[in-house]
């Protein structure tokens, strides 16, 4: 199916990181970069940070495939908040409390924690420069780049690239100015998500994020995972902490097997149908 007309969508968010969710398992509708941009436009489209597409499972290891598109039309392999939303939808529809979602970043195992709380094993933190990826061999614990108040981040991939900068006061960081420049730094051949993090205690971190391909968002699940791993690697926190974002807190734990467990809420705010004029 190529016609966007009448295609149902759900409007969801995780701590204000908002999504248009398309379940195309029956229609076969194919999203493109242009269509994603049109849907995500907050004036002429539905408006969202990412467009999330539920597709038929591609193996017997998962219940569904999920593809993810930023507001600028770029595709990303990982999105923690969207993963919780899709997992909740699938569990609600099937009356089950566990589901496996497959993405370009691998298999994601999700479980209901009751109500609208969902826990997701976001897979292993990738710490090698090649996995981020970076343009050259660099110790990911100290990338050695910087701009203004943001200096010397930790590089972590959760299937998507993150640069975590630790600062004394997150509120003083002009992320709208520094974020886009650092997102496009030459060391990141695929760009990067930019996090400014302030450690509040051994199990609490305040973080704000400039997302690759989207800009400042209220929350970023993979960014929260990357921030906890970065803090633990630097010895600033333990391996479990609440990461407090603009939209609320996620509980993140870096497990002994290097997988990262993310727990947080989901919200379903509306449903509707797309109109073909969206693409005009
Ligand atoms: N909001 C998402 C992250 C999107 C990452 C995307 N901006 C990228 O290009 O990697 C989350 O909850 O993890």
CSV table of C-alpha atoms and ligand atoms in Angstrom, one decimal:
chain,number,residue,atom,x,y,z
A,1,UNK,CA,0.0,0.0,0.0
A,2,UNK,CA,1.4,3.4,-0.9
A,3,UNK,CA,-1.6,5.6,-0.4
A,4,UNK,CA,-1.3,7.5,2.9
A,5,UNK,CA,-5.0,8.5,2.7
A,6,UNK,CA,-7.0,7.2,5.6
A,7,UNK,CA,-4.0,5.5,7.3
A,8,UNK,CA,-4.7,5.3,11.0
A,9,UNK,CA,-2.2,6.6,13.5
A,10,UNK,CA,-1.7,6.9,17.2
A,11,UNK,CA,-0.2,9.9,19.0
A,12,UNK,CA,1.9,8.7,22.0
A,13,UNK,CA,4.7,10.0,24.1
A,14,UNK,CA,7.2,8.9,26.7
A,15,UNK,CA,7.8,11.8,29.2
A,16,UNK,CA,6.9,14.2,26.5
A,17,UNK,CA,9.2,12.7,23.8
A,18,UNK,CA,6.3,12.4,21.3
A,19,UNK,CA,5.6,10.1,18.5
A,20,UNK,CA,3.2,9.4,15.6
A,21,UNK,CA,2.9,5.6,15.6
A,22,UNK,CA,1.8,3.8,12.4
A,23,UNK,CA,0.9,0.1,12.6
A,24,UNK,CA,1.4,-1.0,9.0
A,25,UNK,CA,1.4,-4.8,9.6
A,26,UNK,CA,-1.8,-5.2,7.6
A,27,UNK,CA,-1.5,-2.3,5.1
A,28,UNK,CA,2.1,-2.7,4.0
A,29,UNK,CA,2.4,1.1,3.9
A,30,UNK,CA,6.0,2.1,3.3
A,31,UNK,CA,7.4,5.2,5.1
A,32,UNK,CA,9.9,7.3,3.3
A,33,UNK,CA,12.1,10.2,4.5
A,34,UNK,CA,9.8,12.7,2.9
A,35,UNK,CA,6.7,11.2,4.4
A,36,UNK,CA,8.3,11.1,7.8
A,37,UNK,CA,9.2,14.8,7.6
A,38,UNK,CA,5.7,15.7,6.4
A,39,UNK,CA,4.0,13.7,9.3
A,40,UNK,CA,6.4,15.1,11.9
A,41,UNK,CA,5.9,18.8,10.9
A,42,UNK,CA,4.3,20.6,13.8
A,43,UNK,CA,2.5,23.1,11.6
A,44,UNK,CA,1.5,21.3,8.4
A,45,UNK,CA,1.6,17.7,9.7
A,46,UNK,CA,0.6,15.8,12.8
A,47,UNK,CA,3.7,16.9,14.7
A,48,UNK,CA,6.2,14.7,16.6
A,49,UNK,CA,9.8,14.1,17.5
A,50,UNK,CA,9.9,10.7,15.8
A,51,UNK,CA,7.6,8.7,13.5
A,52,UNK,CA,7.4,5.1,14.7
A,53,UNK,CA,6.4,2.3,12.3
A,54,UNK,CA,5.2,-1.2,13.5
A,55,UNK,CA,5.9,-3.7,10.8
A,56,UNK,CA,5.5,-7.5,10.6
A,57,UNK,CA,8.1,-9.5,12.5
A,58,UNK,CA,11.1,-10.4,10.3
A,59,UNK,CA,12.0,-13.5,12.4
A,60,UNK,CA,10.4,-15.9,14.8
A,61,UNK,CA,12.5,-14.3,17.6
A,62,UNK,CA,10.3,-11.2,17.8
A,63,UNK,CA,6.7,-10.2,17.9
A,64,UNK,CA,7.1,-7.2,15.5
A,65,UNK,CA,9.7,-5.1,13.7
A,66,UNK,CA,9.9,-1.4,14.6
A,67,UNK,CA,11.4,1.3,12.4
A,68,UNK,CA,12.1,4.8,13.6
A,69,UNK,CA,12.3,8.2,11.8
A,70,UNK,CA,13.5,11.5,13.2
A,71,UNK,CA,11.6,14.8,12.5
A,72,UNK,CA,14.2,15.7,9.8
A,73,UNK,CA,13.4,12.5,8.0
A,74,UNK,CA,16.6,10.6,9.0
A,75,UNK,CA,16.2,7.0,10.1
A,76,UNK,CA,17.5,5.9,13.5
A,77,UNK,CA,18.1,2.4,14.8
A,78,UNK,CA,17.1,3.0,18.4
A,79,UNK,CA,14.5,5.0,20.4
A,80,UNK,CA,13.9,4.0,24.0
A,81,UNK,CA,10.8,6.0,24.7
A,82,UNK,CA,9.2,4.8,21.5
A,83,UNK,CA,10.1,1.2,22.3
A,84,UNK,CA,8.2,1.4,25.6
A,85,UNK,CA,5.2,2.9,23.7
A,86,UNK,CA,5.2,0.2,21.1
A,87,UNK,CA,5.7,-2.6,23.6
A,88,UNK,CA,2.8,-1.3,25.7
A,89,UNK,CA,0.6,-1.3,22.6
A,90,UNK,CA,1.5,-4.8,21.6
A,91,UNK,CA,1.1,-6.2,25.2
A,92,UNK,CA,-2.3,-4.4,25.6
A,93,UNK,CA,-3.6,-5.8,22.2
A,94,UNK,CA,-2.4,-9.4,23.0
A,95,UNK,CA,-3.2,-9.4,26.7
A,96,UNK,CA,0.3,-10.4,27.5
A,97,UNK,CA,3.0,-8.9,29.8
A,98,UNK,CA,6.1,-9.5,27.8
A,99,UNK,CA,7.0,-8.8,24.2
A,100,UNK,CA,10.1,-8.8,22.0
A,101,UNK,CA,10.6,-6.0,19.4
A,102,UNK,CA,13.2,-6.2,16.7
A,103,UNK,CA,14.9,-3.1,15.3
A,104,UNK,CA,18.0,-2.3,13.3
A,105,UNK,CA,19.8,-2.2,16.7
A,106,UNK,CA,18.7,-5.8,17.6
A,107,UNK,CA,16.2,-7.5,19.7
A,108,UNK,CA,14.6,-5.5,22.6
A,109,UNK,CA,12.9,-7.5,25.4
A,110,UNK,CA,10.1,-5.5,27.1
A,111,UNK,CA,7.9,-6.3,30.1
A,112,UNK,CA,4.9,-4.6,31.7
A,113,UNK,CA,5.5,-3.2,35.2
A,114,UNK,CA,1.7,-2.6,35.6
A,115,UNK,CA,-0.4,0.2,34.4
A,116,UNK,CA,1.4,2.3,31.9
A,117,UNK,CA,4.9,1.5,33.2
A,118,UNK,CA,7.1,-0.6,30.9
A,119,UNK,CA,10.7,-2.0,31.4
A,120,UNK,CA,12.8,-2.6,28.3
A,121,UNK,CA,16.2,-4.3,28.0
A,122,UNK,CA,17.7,-1.9,25.6
A,123,UNK,CA,20.5,-4.3,24.7
A,124,UNK,CA,24.2,-3.8,25.4
A,125,UNK,CA,26.0,-0.5,25.7
A,126,UNK,CA,28.5,-0.3,22.8
A,127,UNK,CA,31.7,1.4,24.0
A,128,UNK,CA,34.1,0.9,21.1
A,129,UNK,CA,34.8,3.9,18.8
A,130,UNK,CA,33.9,1.8,15.8
A,131,UNK,CA,30.4,1.0,17.2
A,132,UNK,CA,29.4,4.6,17.8
A,133,UNK,CA,30.8,5.2,15.2
A,134,UNK,CA,33.6,7.7,15.4
A,135,UNK,CA,35.8,9.0,12.5
A,136,UNK,CA,39.0,7.8,14.2
A,137,UNK,CA,40.3,5.5,16.9
A,138,UNK,CA,39.6,7.4,20.2
A,139,UNK,CA,39.1,6.3,23.8
A,140,UNK,CA,35.4,6.7,24.2
A,141,UNK,CA,35.8,7.5,27.9
A,142,UNK,CA,37.3,10.9,26.9
A,143,UNK,CA,36.4,12.0,23.4
A,144,UNK,CA,38.5,15.2,23.9
A,145,UNK,CA,36.1,17.4,21.8
A,146,UNK,CA,34.2,20.4,23.1
A,147,UNK,CA,32.4,23.7,22.5
A,148,UNK,CA,31.9,26.4,25.2
A,149,UNK,CA,30.7,24.9,28.4
A,150,UNK,CA,30.5,21.4,26.9
A,151,UNK,CA,33.9,19.7,27.0
A,152,UNK,CA,35.3,16.2,26.7
A,153,UNK,CA,32.3,13.9,26.5
A,154,UNK,CA,31.9,10.2,27.0
A,155,UNK,CA,30.9,8.3,23.8
A,156,UNK,CA,28.3,5.6,24.2
A,157,UNK,CA,26.1,3.8,21.6
A,158,UNK,CA,22.8,2.2,22.4
A,159,UNK,CA,22.4,1.4,18.7
A,160,UNK,CA,22.5,5.1,18.1
A,161,UNK,CA,25.4,7.5,18.9
A,162,UNK,CA,25.5,9.6,22.1
A,163,UNK,CA,28.0,12.1,23.4
A,164,UNK,CA,27.5,12.7,27.1
A,165,UNK,CA,29.0,15.9,28.6
A,166,UNK,CA,29.1,16.3,32.4
A,167,UNK,CA,28.6,19.8,33.7
A,168,UNK,CA,28.1,21.5,37.0
A,169,UNK,CA,24.8,23.1,36.1
A,170,UNK,CA,22.7,21.8,33.3
A,171,UNK,CA,20.3,24.8,33.5
A,172,UNK,CA,23.2,27.1,32.5
A,173,UNK,CA,23.9,25.2,29.2
A,174,UNK,CA,22.7,26.8,26.0
A,175,UNK,CA,21.8,23.5,24.4
A,176,UNK,CA,19.9,25.2,21.5
A,177,UNK,CA,23.2,26.8,20.4
A,178,UNK,CA,25.8,24.2,21.3
A,179,UNK,CA,23.7,21.1,20.5
A,180,UNK,CA,23.4,21.4,16.7
A,181,UNK,CA,27.1,22.3,16.3
A,182,UNK,CA,28.2,19.3,18.3
A,183,UNK,CA,25.7,17.0,16.6
A,184,UNK,CA,27.5,17.7,13.4
A,185,UNK,CA,31.1,17.5,14.8
A,186,UNK,CA,33.5,15.8,12.3
A,187,UNK,CA,34.3,13.1,14.9
A,188,UNK,CA,30.7,11.8,14.3
A,189,UNK,CA,30.4,10.5,10.7
A,190,UNK,CA,26.7,9.7,11.4
A,191,UNK,CA,26.1,12.7,13.7
A,192,UNK,CA,25.3,12.2,17.4
A,193,UNK,CA,22.8,12.8,20.1
A,194,UNK,CA,24.2,15.4,22.6
A,195,UNK,CA,23.5,15.1,26.3
A,196,UNK,CA,24.4,17.6,29.1
A,197,UNK,CA,24.4,15.8,32.4
A,198,UNK,CA,24.7,17.0,36.0
A,199,UNK,CA,25.3,14.3,38.7
A,200,UNK,CA,23.0,15.0,41.7
A,201,UNK,CA,24.1,12.0,43.7
A,202,UNK,CA,25.3,8.4,43.4
A,203,UNK,CA,21.9,7.3,42.0
A,204,UNK,CA,20.5,10.5,40.5
A,205,UNK,CA,21.4,12.5,37.4
A,206,UNK,CA,19.8,15.5,35.8
A,207,UNK,CA,20.1,15.4,32.0
A,208,UNK,CA,19.0,17.6,29.0
A,209,UNK,CA,19.3,16.4,25.4
A,210,UNK,CA,19.7,17.7,21.9
A,211,UNK,CA,18.6,14.8,19.7
A,212,UNK,CA,20.2,14.1,16.4
A,213,UNK,CA,17.7,14.9,13.6
A,214,UNK,CA,15.1,16.4,16.0
A,215,UNK,CA,16.6,19.0,18.4
A,216,UNK,CA,15.8,19.5,22.1
A,217,UNK,CA,13.3,16.9,23.3
A,218,UNK,CA,11.6,16.5,26.7
A,219,UNK,CA,13.2,13.1,27.2
A,220,UNK,CA,15.4,10.6,25.4
A,221,UNK,CA,15.4,6.9,26.5
A,222,UNK,CA,18.6,5.9,24.8
A,223,UNK,CA,20.2,9.1,25.9
A,224,UNK,CA,19.3,8.3,29.5
A,225,UNK,CA,20.8,4.9,29.1
A,226,UNK,CA,24.0,6.4,27.6
A,227,UNK,CA,24.1,9.0,30.4
A,228,UNK,CA,24.0,6.3,33.2
A,229,UNK,CA,26.6,4.2,31.5
A,230,UNK,CA,28.9,7.3,30.9
A,231,UNK,CA,28.5,8.3,34.6
A,232,UNK,CA,29.3,4.8,35.9
A,233,UNK,CA,32.3,4.6,33.5
A,234,UNK,CA,33.6,7.9,34.9
A,235,UNK,CA,33.0,6.6,38.5
A,236,UNK,CA,30.4,9.4,39.1
A,237,UNK,CA,27.5,7.1,40.0
A,238,UNK,CA,26.7,3.5,40.6
A,239,UNK,CA,25.3,1.2,37.8
A,240,UNK,CA,21.7,2.2,38.6
A,241,UNK,CA,20.2,5.7,38.8
A,242,UNK,CA,17.2,7.8,38.1
A,243,UNK,CA,17.9,10.0,35.1
A,244,UNK,CA,15.8,13.2,35.5
A,245,UNK,CA,14.9,14.7,32.1
A,246,UNK,CA,12.8,17.8,31.4
A,247,UNK,CA,9.7,15.6,31.0
A,248,UNK,CA,10.3,13.4,34.1
A,249,UNK,CA,12.5,10.5,35.3
A,250,UNK,CA,13.5,7.2,33.9
A,251,UNK,CA,15.1,4.4,36.0
A,252,UNK,CA,18.2,3.1,34.3
A,253,UNK,CA,20.4,0.1,35.3
A,254,UNK,CA,23.6,-1.1,33.6
A,255,UNK,CA,23.4,-4.8,34.2
A,256,UNK,CA,26.3,-7.2,34.8
A,257,UNK,CA,25.9,-8.6,31.2
A,258,UNK,CA,26.4,-5.0,29.9
A,259,UNK,CA,22.7,-4.8,28.9
A,260,UNK,CA,20.9,-1.6,29.9
A,261,UNK,CA,17.5,-1.8,31.5
A,262,UNK,CA,15.2,1.2,31.1
A,263,UNK,CA,12.0,1.6,33.1
A,264,UNK,CA,9.4,4.4,32.5
A,265,UNK,CA,5.9,5.4,31.6
A,266,UNK,CA,4.0,5.5,28.3
A,267,UNK,CA,1.1,7.8,27.3
A,268,UNK,CA,-1.5,7.4,24.5
A,269,UNK,CA,-3.1,10.8,23.8
A,270,UNK,CA,-5.0,10.4,20.6
A,271,UNK,CA,-5.8,8.4,17.5
A,272,UNK,CA,-6.7,9.6,14.0
A,273,UNK,CA,-6.3,9.1,10.3
A,274,UNK,CA,-3.8,10.6,7.9
A,275,UNK,CA,-5.0,12.5,4.8
A,276,UNK,CA,-3.3,12.5,1.5
A,277,UNK,CA,-3.2,16.3,1.6
A,278,UNK,CA,-0.4,15.8,4.2
A,279,UNK,CA,2.0,15.1,1.3
A,280,UNK,CA,0.9,18.0,-0.9
B,1,LIG,N1,14.0,9.9,21.6
B,1,LIG,C1,14.8,8.6,21.4
B,1,LIG,C2,16.1,8.8,20.8
B,1,LIG,C3,16.0,9.1,19.4
B,1,LIG,C4,17.4,9.1,18.9
B,1,LIG,C5,17.4,9.8,17.5
B,1,LIG,N2,17.4,11.2,17.7
B,1,LIG,C6,18.7,9.4,16.8
B,1,LIG,O1,18.9,9.9,15.7
B,1,LIG,O2,19.5,8.6,17.4
B,1,LIG,C7,14.8,7.8,22.7
B,1,LIG,O3,13.9,7.9,23.5
B,1,LIG,O4,15.8,7.1,22.8
